[in-house]
């Protein structure tokens, strides 16, 4: 596995709409392994392929139980993800991004979403997520459409003006 370089704004590749994956081969598996390792090394809770300059519809995430720190974080791999349902309820929260190094922002997201995707072998699955996990999924799927959190944030904050505890768990 290789740690790959995470590109940052204003790299134009972050704004490209990602293409659908059609071959679930060894190259895809290698890319996914690299994405997980790169995300962990950063460290971040999610990483989308466009953040490596690769315009393909994949993201990975790693997230534990919000209420129980003893639960081992789970790794999520989404190929060709699509949000199929969105809750009417919205939530405001702070987001950051490995590709937007100097800022975090207040972003309103759906409290719950259902995501349809394929696994690394091309098998279809569906997952419903709530809370922080739903936020991560919406943030990462935005990356696949060339959308970054500052594009949808209500307010941006310079990271150097914030307290450390507020910066935990940024995406
Ligand atoms: Zn991001």
mmCIF file of C-alpha atoms and ligand atoms in Angstrom:
data_model
loop_
_atom_site.group_PDB
_atom_site.id
_atom_site.type_symbol
_atom_site.label_atom_id
_atom_site.label_comp_id
_atom_site.label_asym_id
_atom_site.label_seq_id
_atom_site.Cartn_x
_atom_site.Cartn_y
_atom_site.Cartn_z
ATOM 1 C CA UNK A 1 0.000 0.000 0.000
ATOM 2 C CA UNK A 2 1.086 3.505 -0.707
ATOM 3 C CA UNK A 3 0.288 6.798 0.919
ATOM 4 C CA UNK A 4 -0.807 9.099 -1.883
ATOM 5 C CA UNK A 5 -0.711 12.861 -2.055
ATOM 6 C CA UNK A 6 -3.910 14.657 -1.061
ATOM 7 C CA UNK A 7 -4.530 17.634 -3.321
ATOM 8 C CA UNK A 8 -5.822 20.890 -1.857
ATOM 9 C CA UNK A 9 -7.695 23.969 -3.057
ATOM 10 C CA UNK A 10 -7.469 25.659 -5.528
ATOM 11 C CA UNK A 11 -6.488 22.508 -7.491
ATOM 12 C CA UNK A 12 -9.095 22.397 -10.314
ATOM 13 C CA UNK A 13 -9.273 18.583 -10.138
ATOM 14 C CA UNK A 14 -11.324 18.952 -6.937
ATOM 15 C CA UNK A 15 -14.095 20.566 -8.976
ATOM 16 C CA UNK A 16 -14.444 17.837 -11.602
ATOM 17 C CA UNK A 17 -17.483 15.573 -11.524
ATOM 18 C CA UNK A 18 -16.218 12.019 -10.932
ATOM 19 C CA UNK A 19 -16.860 9.201 -13.410
ATOM 20 C CA UNK A 20 -18.642 5.968 -12.695
ATOM 21 C CA UNK A 21 -16.485 2.907 -11.979
ATOM 22 C CA UNK A 22 -17.103 0.086 -14.413
ATOM 23 C CA UNK A 23 -14.294 -2.386 -13.740
ATOM 24 C CA UNK A 24 -13.917 -3.918 -10.324
ATOM 25 C CA UNK A 25 -10.413 -5.170 -10.891
ATOM 26 C CA UNK A 26 -7.062 -5.312 -9.127
ATOM 27 C CA UNK A 27 -6.307 -1.662 -9.924
ATOM 28 C CA UNK A 28 -9.502 -0.586 -8.163
ATOM 29 C CA UNK A 29 -8.646 -2.691 -5.111
ATOM 30 C CA UNK A 30 -5.170 -1.194 -5.005
ATOM 31 C CA UNK A 31 -6.614 2.311 -5.183
ATOM 32 C CA UNK A 32 -9.070 1.538 -2.360
ATOM 33 C CA UNK A 33 -6.267 0.137 -0.169
ATOM 34 C CA UNK A 34 -4.211 3.261 -0.833
ATOM 35 C CA UNK A 35 -7.172 5.491 -0.037
ATOM 36 C CA UNK A 36 -7.713 3.813 3.337
ATOM 37 C CA UNK A 37 -4.048 4.080 4.207
ATOM 38 C CA UNK A 38 -3.860 7.711 3.051
ATOM 39 C CA UNK A 39 -6.993 8.590 5.062
ATOM 40 C CA UNK A 40 -5.547 6.998 8.219
ATOM 41 C CA UNK A 41 -2.200 8.644 7.813
ATOM 42 C CA UNK A 42 -3.668 12.122 7.253
ATOM 43 C CA UNK A 43 -5.587 11.459 9.610
ATOM 44 C CA UNK A 44 -9.165 11.914 8.458
ATOM 45 C CA UNK A 45 -12.513 10.159 8.817
ATOM 46 C CA UNK A 46 -13.225 10.143 5.096
ATOM 47 C CA UNK A 47 -11.480 10.443 1.755
ATOM 48 C CA UNK A 48 -12.854 10.645 -1.773
ATOM 49 C CA UNK A 49 -10.871 9.700 -4.898
ATOM 50 C CA UNK A 50 -10.979 13.258 -6.347
ATOM 51 C CA UNK A 51 -8.902 14.322 -3.328
ATOM 52 C CA UNK A 52 -6.102 12.231 -4.841
ATOM 53 C CA UNK A 53 -6.691 13.859 -8.219
ATOM 54 C CA UNK A 54 -8.553 10.764 -9.436
ATOM 55 C CA UNK A 55 -11.965 11.567 -10.932
ATOM 56 C CA UNK A 56 -13.686 8.319 -10.065
ATOM 57 C CA UNK A 57 -16.741 7.656 -7.946
ATOM 58 C CA UNK A 58 -15.213 6.140 -4.824
ATOM 59 C CA UNK A 59 -14.915 7.214 -1.252
ATOM 60 C CA UNK A 60 -13.790 5.554 1.951
ATOM 61 C CA UNK A 61 -14.647 6.445 5.532
ATOM 62 C CA UNK A 62 -13.694 5.166 8.937
ATOM 63 C CA UNK A 63 -15.918 5.909 11.863
ATOM 64 C CA UNK A 64 -16.742 4.425 15.257
ATOM 65 C CA UNK A 65 -19.859 4.553 17.397
ATOM 66 C CA UNK A 66 -20.722 8.093 18.431
ATOM 67 C CA UNK A 67 -21.909 6.995 21.861
ATOM 68 C CA UNK A 68 -19.376 4.259 22.635
ATOM 69 C CA UNK A 69 -15.655 4.854 22.228
ATOM 70 C CA UNK A 70 -14.908 1.188 22.941
ATOM 71 C CA UNK A 71 -16.493 0.120 19.679
ATOM 72 C CA UNK A 72 -13.877 -0.441 16.969
ATOM 73 C CA UNK A 73 -14.201 2.049 14.125
ATOM 74 C CA UNK A 74 -15.711 0.551 10.994
ATOM 75 C CA UNK A 75 -14.273 1.037 7.509
ATOM 76 C CA UNK A 76 -16.757 1.935 4.789
ATOM 77 C CA UNK A 77 -15.988 1.571 1.088
ATOM 78 C CA UNK A 78 -18.428 3.061 -1.414
ATOM 79 C CA UNK A 79 -18.137 2.650 -5.166
ATOM 80 C CA UNK A 80 -20.605 4.605 -7.350
ATOM 81 C CA UNK A 81 -22.554 5.891 -4.323
ATOM 82 C CA UNK A 82 -25.808 7.739 -4.690
ATOM 83 C CA UNK A 83 -28.093 9.209 -2.045
ATOM 84 C CA UNK A 84 -31.543 7.705 -2.514
ATOM 85 C CA UNK A 85 -33.324 9.118 0.539
ATOM 86 C CA UNK A 86 -32.862 12.219 2.645
ATOM 87 C CA UNK A 87 -34.555 13.026 5.944
ATOM 88 C CA UNK A 88 -36.579 16.215 6.154
ATOM 89 C CA UNK A 89 -34.776 16.957 9.403
ATOM 90 C CA UNK A 90 -31.583 18.916 9.000
ATOM 91 C CA UNK A 91 -28.665 19.427 11.352
ATOM 92 C CA UNK A 92 -26.010 22.091 11.531
ATOM 93 C CA UNK A 93 -22.454 21.023 12.310
ATOM 94 C CA UNK A 94 -18.822 21.909 11.881
ATOM 95 C CA UNK A 95 -16.933 20.375 8.973
ATOM 96 C CA UNK A 96 -13.408 20.415 7.762
ATOM 97 C CA UNK A 97 -11.668 18.752 4.848
ATOM 98 C CA UNK A 98 -8.194 17.439 4.132
ATOM 99 C CA UNK A 99 -8.362 19.323 0.819
ATOM 100 C CA UNK A 100 -9.311 22.625 2.462
ATOM 101 C CA UNK A 101 -6.540 22.904 5.043
ATOM 102 C CA UNK A 102 -7.055 26.303 6.620
ATOM 103 C CA UNK A 103 -10.802 26.449 7.227
ATOM 104 C CA UNK A 104 -13.716 24.728 8.903
ATOM 105 C CA UNK A 105 -17.314 25.745 8.415
ATOM 106 C CA UNK A 106 -20.902 25.478 9.625
ATOM 107 C CA UNK A 107 -22.656 23.166 7.216
ATOM 108 C CA UNK A 108 -26.297 22.149 7.259
ATOM 109 C CA UNK A 109 -26.871 18.504 6.296
ATOM 110 C CA UNK A 110 -29.716 16.049 6.336
ATOM 111 C CA UNK A 111 -29.893 14.284 9.690
ATOM 112 C CA UNK A 112 -30.277 10.912 7.962
ATOM 113 C CA UNK A 113 -29.563 9.649 4.460
ATOM 114 C CA UNK A 114 -29.839 6.343 2.652
ATOM 115 C CA UNK A 115 -26.962 5.630 0.278
ATOM 116 C CA UNK A 116 -27.033 3.087 -2.517
ATOM 117 C CA UNK A 117 -23.605 1.954 -3.721
ATOM 118 C CA UNK A 118 -21.478 -0.968 -4.835
ATOM 119 C CA UNK A 119 -18.760 -2.706 -2.863
ATOM 120 C CA UNK A 120 -15.286 -3.264 -4.295
ATOM 121 C CA UNK A 121 -16.495 -6.377 -6.107
ATOM 122 C CA UNK A 122 -19.414 -4.582 -7.739
ATOM 123 C CA UNK A 123 -22.080 -5.980 -5.429
ATOM 124 C CA UNK A 124 -24.938 -3.569 -4.665
ATOM 125 C CA UNK A 125 -25.754 -2.522 -1.127
ATOM 126 C CA UNK A 126 -27.765 0.108 0.661
ATOM 127 C CA UNK A 127 -27.038 1.728 3.988
ATOM 128 C CA UNK A 128 -28.959 4.173 6.128
ATOM 129 C CA UNK A 129 -26.860 6.513 8.225
ATOM 130 C CA UNK A 130 -27.714 9.112 10.818
ATOM 131 C CA UNK A 131 -25.925 11.896 12.606
ATOM 132 C CA UNK A 132 -22.213 12.246 12.116
ATOM 133 C CA UNK A 133 -21.964 9.250 9.781
ATOM 134 C CA UNK A 134 -24.703 10.728 7.576
ATOM 135 C CA UNK A 135 -22.732 13.988 7.557
ATOM 136 C CA UNK A 136 -19.547 12.191 6.450
ATOM 137 C CA UNK A 137 -21.387 10.413 3.639
ATOM 138 C CA UNK A 138 -22.942 13.666 2.378
ATOM 139 C CA UNK A 139 -19.581 15.451 2.526
ATOM 140 C CA UNK A 140 -17.795 12.654 0.626
ATOM 141 C CA UNK A 141 -20.519 12.271 -2.002
ATOM 142 C CA UNK A 142 -20.320 16.036 -2.562
ATOM 143 C CA UNK A 143 -16.631 15.520 -3.451
ATOM 144 C CA UNK A 144 -17.717 13.148 -6.228
ATOM 145 C CA UNK A 145 -19.810 15.984 -7.676
ATOM 146 C CA UNK A 146 -16.980 18.484 -7.460
ATOM 147 C CA UNK A 147 -18.530 20.213 -4.444
ATOM 148 C CA UNK A 148 -16.423 21.216 -1.438
ATOM 149 C CA UNK A 149 -17.792 22.147 1.977
ATOM 150 C CA UNK A 150 -17.008 25.898 1.579
ATOM 151 C CA UNK A 151 -19.404 25.813 -1.415
ATOM 152 C CA UNK A 152 -22.269 24.809 0.889
ATOM 153 C CA UNK A 153 -21.184 26.244 4.265
ATOM 154 C CA UNK A 154 -23.200 28.972 5.938
ATOM 155 C CA UNK A 155 -20.151 30.335 7.646
ATOM 156 C CA UNK A 156 -16.404 29.683 7.368
ATOM 157 C CA UNK A 157 -13.883 29.968 10.174
ATOM 158 C CA UNK A 158 -10.145 30.372 10.000
ATOM 159 C CA UNK A 159 -8.803 27.250 11.720
ATOM 160 C CA UNK A 160 -6.131 29.145 13.627
ATOM 161 C CA UNK A 161 -8.823 31.029 15.556
ATOM 162 C CA UNK A 162 -10.470 27.904 16.944
ATOM 163 C CA UNK A 163 -9.935 25.924 20.159
ATOM 164 C CA UNK A 164 -8.469 22.416 19.818
ATOM 165 C CA UNK A 165 -11.545 20.627 21.173
ATOM 166 C CA UNK A 166 -13.656 22.158 18.437
ATOM 167 C CA UNK A 167 -11.364 20.734 15.817
ATOM 168 C CA UNK A 168 -11.724 17.078 16.801
ATOM 169 C CA UNK A 169 -13.333 14.749 14.290
ATOM 170 C CA UNK A 170 -13.219 17.090 11.351
ATOM 171 C CA UNK A 171 -13.966 15.346 8.097
HETATM 172 ZN ZN1 LIG B 1 -13.489 16.569 2.204
#
